[in-house]
Amino acid sequence: MKIVLLGRDGQVGRELTRTLPPLGRLVACGRAQADLERPDAVRTLLRREAPDVVVNAAAYTAVDRAESEPDAARRINAEAVGVMAEEVARLGGWLVHYSTDYVFDGTGDGGRRETDPTGPLNTYGATKLAGERLVADSGCRHLIFRTSWVYADHGANFLRTILALLGEREELSVVDDQIGAPTAAARIAAVSAVAIARLAAADRPPPGGLYHLAAAGATSWHGYARLIAATAAAAGRPLRVPPERIHAVPSSSRPQAARRPANSRLDTTRLQAAFGVTMPPWQDDVRATVLRLVAAERPGG
Ligand SMILES: NC(=O)c1ccc[n+]([C@@H]2O[C@H](COP(=O)([O-])OP(=O)(O)OC[C@H]3O[C@@H](n4cnc5c(N)ncnc54)[C@H](OP(=O)(O)O)[C@@H]3O)[C@@H](O)[C@H]2O)c1
């Protein structure tokens, strides 16, 4: 099996460069190999490589900046994805693509299912939803994994930001009225590899389409920050802010360019049934990541 990966330098992309090689020949591409702002570059790459599977982990992910750069966000998150889908349909392959909890409007307090109505509150969510629709409408065989609150040992993410701030600030305030599941990029990449292996191996591949892929359980950004602090403290990391001085505040006290959904819970029943995977509680991968990062800070770590 030949796999072209786009977005190899992002959080999920980097983890996919670890989980995909056992499945076949991997051609891992970054911005230099295919700039998604130039959909023709994507077309040229896919025609030259003619892969069996395209995995797209590239995206315009700057949620607030997207409000002032909607055209760039749309080109990368929708138009370029549409070109991938067209090319994959022509090749008769599979497209594996990632989307977001931000396609939903955040009402209610249950986990959203794949069939639930969407209603993005911001430009990023709207462009990601447009990308999903172009994939579905192209008729290409595909898997779209909607995930949430992604973090990794590398890259720009909430977990790494909080860990840094815990050593710098005296107090922290974090919003507690947005609820979701922090999901490790490594977990997303591992589940993606399980799913792609099934596509290749089975004479009756699992049904394509949309799948929600997120850790089990849910918390607020505030609860997430407190677990990061508690784990770091238990590992002996000196903190200027102990967990109890991380204060809960409402989103209304933190105006941001893009509105966020209050409820980002994703129901993963369909994913677990189709691919036989179990999503662990969100705390497991958060704790493991904090422990690795704290250990790496130590001399010789
Ligand atoms: N991050 C989250 O919290 C979150 C939540 C839900 C869903 N998702 C979805 O999960 C997927 C993976 O996200 P992530 O967190 O891994 O994102 P990320 O760390 O921000 O990485 C995105 C990657 O896309 C690349 N990229 C951006 N513009 C590009 C362009 N014009 N041409 C080529 N490459 C370009 C970036 O390249 P450079 O490295 O060169 O900048 C980067 O490597 C995305 O589909 C995202 O929408 C993410």
XYZ file of C-alpha atoms and ligand atoms in Angstrom:
349
model
C 0.000 0.000 0.000
C 1.295 3.457 -0.886
C 0.253 6.287 1.444
C 0.690 10.007 0.880
C 0.557 11.981 4.140
C -0.069 15.718 4.000
C 0.725 17.892 7.025
C 3.616 15.785 8.317
C 4.896 18.603 10.573
C 1.692 19.216 12.560
C 0.711 17.593 15.865
C -1.233 14.731 14.308
C 0.986 14.613 11.200
C 4.149 14.029 13.211
C 2.520 11.200 15.116
C 1.295 9.680 11.845
C 4.895 9.565 10.597
C 5.396 7.039 13.437
C 2.242 4.941 13.038
C 1.862 4.738 9.237
C 5.222 3.287 8.051
C 4.374 -0.308 9.117
C 1.349 -0.197 6.798
C 3.198 0.372 3.536
C 5.276 2.902 1.638
C 4.836 6.337 3.180
C 5.441 9.567 1.277
C 5.266 12.210 4.031
C 4.773 15.756 2.773
C 4.949 19.141 4.442
C 4.182 22.621 3.201
C 7.274 22.610 0.954
C 6.087 19.519 -0.947
C 2.462 20.649 -1.268
C 1.185 24.076 -0.274
C -2.549 23.694 0.307
C -3.021 27.356 -0.538
C -2.233 26.245 -4.087
C -4.666 23.434 -4.823
C -2.882 22.768 -8.143
C 0.225 21.774 -6.202
C -1.867 19.182 -4.377
C -3.279 17.869 -7.652
C 0.187 17.627 -9.224
C 1.572 15.771 -6.204
C -1.261 13.236 -6.091
C -1.127 12.612 -9.863
C 2.621 12.030 -9.647
C 2.487 9.720 -6.598
C -0.805 7.927 -7.414
C -1.207 6.596 -3.841
C -3.707 4.037 -2.569
C -4.446 6.177 0.492
C -4.162 9.921 1.092
C -4.054 10.998 4.738
C -4.644 14.707 5.209
C -3.452 16.025 8.567
C -2.773 19.531 7.200
C -5.213 22.273 8.083
C -5.562 25.954 8.824
C -5.965 25.570 12.609
C -5.519 29.157 13.905
C -9.111 29.453 15.142
C -9.068 33.159 16.040
C -6.914 34.261 13.091
C -9.349 32.549 10.712
C -11.880 35.292 11.516
C -9.617 37.826 9.779
C -8.240 35.401 7.153
C -11.355 33.551 6.030
C -10.133 33.169 2.431
C -6.908 31.414 3.416
C -8.804 29.190 5.869
C -11.316 28.267 3.170
C -8.653 27.519 0.557
C -6.744 25.199 2.938
C -9.619 23.598 4.874
C -12.094 23.293 2.024
C -10.855 23.936 -1.547
C -7.614 21.955 -1.225
C -9.507 19.126 0.484
C -11.982 19.111 -2.401
C -9.086 18.684 -4.833
C -7.720 15.779 -2.768
C -11.138 14.145 -2.822
C -11.481 14.564 -6.597
C -8.057 13.026 -7.176
C -8.692 10.150 -4.773
C -11.997 9.445 -6.517
C -10.147 9.355 -9.854
C -7.551 6.962 -8.418
C -10.157 4.749 -6.723
C -8.269 5.033 -3.418
C -9.177 6.161 0.096
C -8.994 9.619 1.642
C -8.474 9.828 5.395
C -9.207 13.321 6.648
C -9.600 15.075 10.010
C -12.261 17.462 11.173
C -13.378 19.076 14.384
C -15.938 19.376 17.178
C -16.181 23.039 16.083
C -18.588 22.001 13.292
C -21.230 21.912 16.072
C -23.001 24.815 17.760
C -22.271 23.557 21.261
C -25.844 23.380 22.528
C -27.031 20.558 24.774
C -24.918 18.553 27.161
C -24.699 15.103 25.588
C -22.111 13.636 23.235
C -22.781 14.577 19.609
C -23.239 11.753 17.127
C -22.113 11.771 13.508
C -25.718 12.164 12.339
C -26.472 15.180 14.549
C -27.058 18.535 12.858
C -24.060 20.820 12.533
C -23.959 24.585 13.053
C -20.473 26.069 13.299
C -20.082 29.211 15.402
C -16.861 30.416 13.792
C -15.044 30.644 10.454
C -12.654 27.800 11.236
C -15.584 25.466 11.981
C -17.441 26.597 8.868
C -14.421 25.970 6.612
C -13.825 22.535 8.155
C -17.483 21.659 7.607
C -17.203 22.828 3.987
C -14.189 20.495 3.601
C -16.182 17.557 5.011
C -18.984 18.224 2.531
C -16.648 18.402 -0.455
C -15.215 15.009 0.520
C -18.660 13.442 0.931
C -19.959 14.978 -2.319
C -16.930 13.853 -4.363
C -17.975 10.218 -4.082
C -14.453 9.155 -3.079
C -14.080 6.403 -0.495
C -13.203 8.158 2.707
C -12.891 8.249 6.470
C -13.351 11.584 8.209
C -12.330 11.615 11.858
C -13.769 14.496 13.853
C -11.649 15.059 16.917
C -11.312 17.623 19.715
C -8.846 19.587 21.856
C -5.730 18.014 20.296
C -2.377 18.060 22.088
C 1.027 16.422 21.726
C 4.485 16.559 23.291
C 5.325 18.992 20.472
C 3.605 21.863 18.698
C 1.386 24.662 19.957
C -1.258 23.328 22.319
C -3.033 24.085 25.599
C -1.199 21.421 27.599
C 2.249 22.787 26.722
C 1.112 26.392 27.219
C -0.249 25.652 30.708
C 2.853 23.688 31.682
C 5.008 26.677 30.731
C 2.734 29.209 32.508
C 2.756 27.146 35.719
C 6.423 27.967 36.063
C 6.042 31.667 35.207
C 2.836 33.089 36.714
C 1.626 33.484 40.301
C -2.033 32.762 39.416
C -3.930 31.464 36.417
C -7.549 31.857 35.302
C -8.989 29.323 32.898
C -12.478 29.062 31.424
C -14.764 26.419 32.871
C -17.860 26.721 30.669
C -16.591 24.933 27.555
C -16.687 21.160 27.919
C -14.867 18.602 25.769
C -12.307 15.830 25.682
C -8.594 16.598 25.346
C -7.330 14.070 22.804
C -3.703 13.093 22.233
C -2.359 13.355 18.694
C -0.572 10.047 19.295
C -3.926 8.395 20.097
C -5.478 9.859 16.935
C -2.542 8.560 14.880
C -2.721 5.109 16.486
C -6.464 4.762 15.833
C -5.995 6.070 12.289
C -3.411 3.368 11.633
C -5.759 0.650 12.952
C -8.495 1.940 10.645
C -6.231 2.212 7.580
C -4.900 -1.314 8.163
C -8.502 -2.531 8.151
C -9.214 -0.771 4.863
C -6.291 -2.465 3.212
C -6.638 -5.922 4.702
C -10.353 -6.567 4.606
C -12.110 -7.866 1.510
C -15.101 -6.181 3.111
C -13.659 -2.915 4.448
C -15.535 -1.175 7.257
C -18.003 1.427 6.104
C -16.484 4.747 5.205
C -17.828 8.108 6.232
C -17.743 10.182 9.370
C -16.412 8.985 12.697
C -16.034 10.822 15.981
C -12.587 10.155 17.475
C -11.962 11.606 20.920
C -10.859 10.441 24.349
C -13.555 9.194 26.705
C -15.161 11.431 29.317
C -15.154 15.207 29.335
C -13.872 18.172 31.272
C -13.608 21.940 31.056
C -10.409 23.776 30.086
C -10.189 24.582 33.808
C -10.421 20.910 34.831
C -7.852 20.062 32.162
C -5.439 22.753 33.459
C -5.826 21.484 37.024
C -4.964 17.923 36.023
C -1.868 19.188 34.182
C -0.793 21.065 37.335
C -1.590 18.217 39.727
C 0.311 15.717 37.582
C 3.328 17.993 37.230
C 3.344 18.699 40.983
C 3.124 14.980 41.812
C 6.094 14.394 39.512
C 8.142 16.891 41.517
C 8.091 19.741 39.000
C 8.455 23.076 40.831
C 5.316 25.173 40.195
C 4.719 28.819 40.948
C 0.966 28.179 40.595
C -0.359 25.276 42.670
C -3.500 23.604 41.262
C -5.750 25.395 43.787
C -4.644 28.814 42.455
C -5.923 27.979 38.979
C -9.200 29.884 39.008
C -12.323 29.058 37.025
C -13.711 31.930 34.936
C -16.525 32.185 32.373
C -15.756 32.511 28.638
C -17.484 35.904 28.737
C -14.516 37.227 30.745
C -12.157 36.240 27.905
C -13.353 37.824 24.665
C -11.794 36.089 21.667
C -12.162 36.766 17.954
C -13.864 33.399 17.369
C -16.787 32.066 19.401
C -16.311 28.550 20.774
C -18.983 25.902 21.385
C -19.905 25.334 25.049
C -20.441 21.611 24.480
C -17.727 19.858 22.452
C -18.490 16.296 23.589
C -18.277 13.730 20.775
C -19.975 10.330 20.976
C -17.484 7.726 19.714
C -19.786 4.689 19.682
C -19.623 4.346 15.893
C -15.806 4.402 15.812
C -15.427 1.859 18.595
C -17.919 -0.526 16.998
C -16.482 -0.279 13.456
C -12.797 -0.585 14.316
C -12.805 -2.470 17.623
C -10.897 0.285 19.404
C -11.490 1.522 22.945
C -11.012 5.189 23.699
C -9.369 5.635 27.125
C -10.449 8.303 29.632
C -8.995 11.690 28.648
C -6.965 11.791 31.874
C -4.784 8.797 30.869
C -2.998 10.374 27.909
C -2.859 13.817 29.570
C -1.082 12.353 32.599
C 1.319 10.331 30.450
C 2.146 13.381 28.309
C 2.772 15.655 31.313
C 5.008 13.018 32.924
C 7.053 12.673 29.709
C 7.422 16.444 29.333
C 8.414 16.902 32.991
C 10.953 14.077 32.729
C 12.382 15.663 29.567
C 12.932 18.958 31.441
C 15.269 17.292 33.937
C 19.013 17.465 33.260
C 19.821 14.524 31.004
C 16.061 13.995 30.364
N -5.580 21.280 17.206
C -6.799 20.986 17.663
O -7.128 21.264 18.836
C -7.803 20.306 16.782
C -9.095 20.076 17.285
C -10.029 19.414 16.477
C -9.680 19.026 15.200
N -8.428 19.267 14.732
C -8.115 18.843 13.365
O -7.115 17.837 13.440
C -6.256 17.909 12.293
C -4.819 17.991 12.721
O -4.654 19.155 13.525
P -3.282 19.476 14.291
O -3.652 19.878 15.669
O -2.309 18.385 14.056
O -2.863 20.797 13.495
P -1.485 21.594 13.555
O -0.588 21.059 14.604
O -1.848 23.035 13.555
O -0.825 21.221 12.162
C -1.400 21.636 10.959
C -0.402 21.366 9.868
O -0.999 21.868 8.658
C 0.023 22.462 7.934
N -0.457 23.497 7.037
C -1.123 24.630 7.341
N -1.310 25.372 6.241
C -0.748 24.676 5.222
C -0.604 24.908 3.838
N -1.057 26.026 3.260
N 0.005 23.983 3.081
C 0.497 22.868 3.642
N 0.414 22.578 4.948
C -0.204 23.480 5.725
C 0.954 23.107 8.958
O 2.187 23.282 8.323
P 3.410 24.074 9.015
O 3.938 23.121 10.045
O 4.335 24.305 7.884
O 2.813 25.322 9.584
C 0.946 22.083 10.065
O 1.999 21.164 9.912
C -6.756 19.122 11.498
O -7.638 18.677 10.495
C -7.525 19.950 12.518
O -8.521 20.737 11.892
C -7.473 19.888 15.497
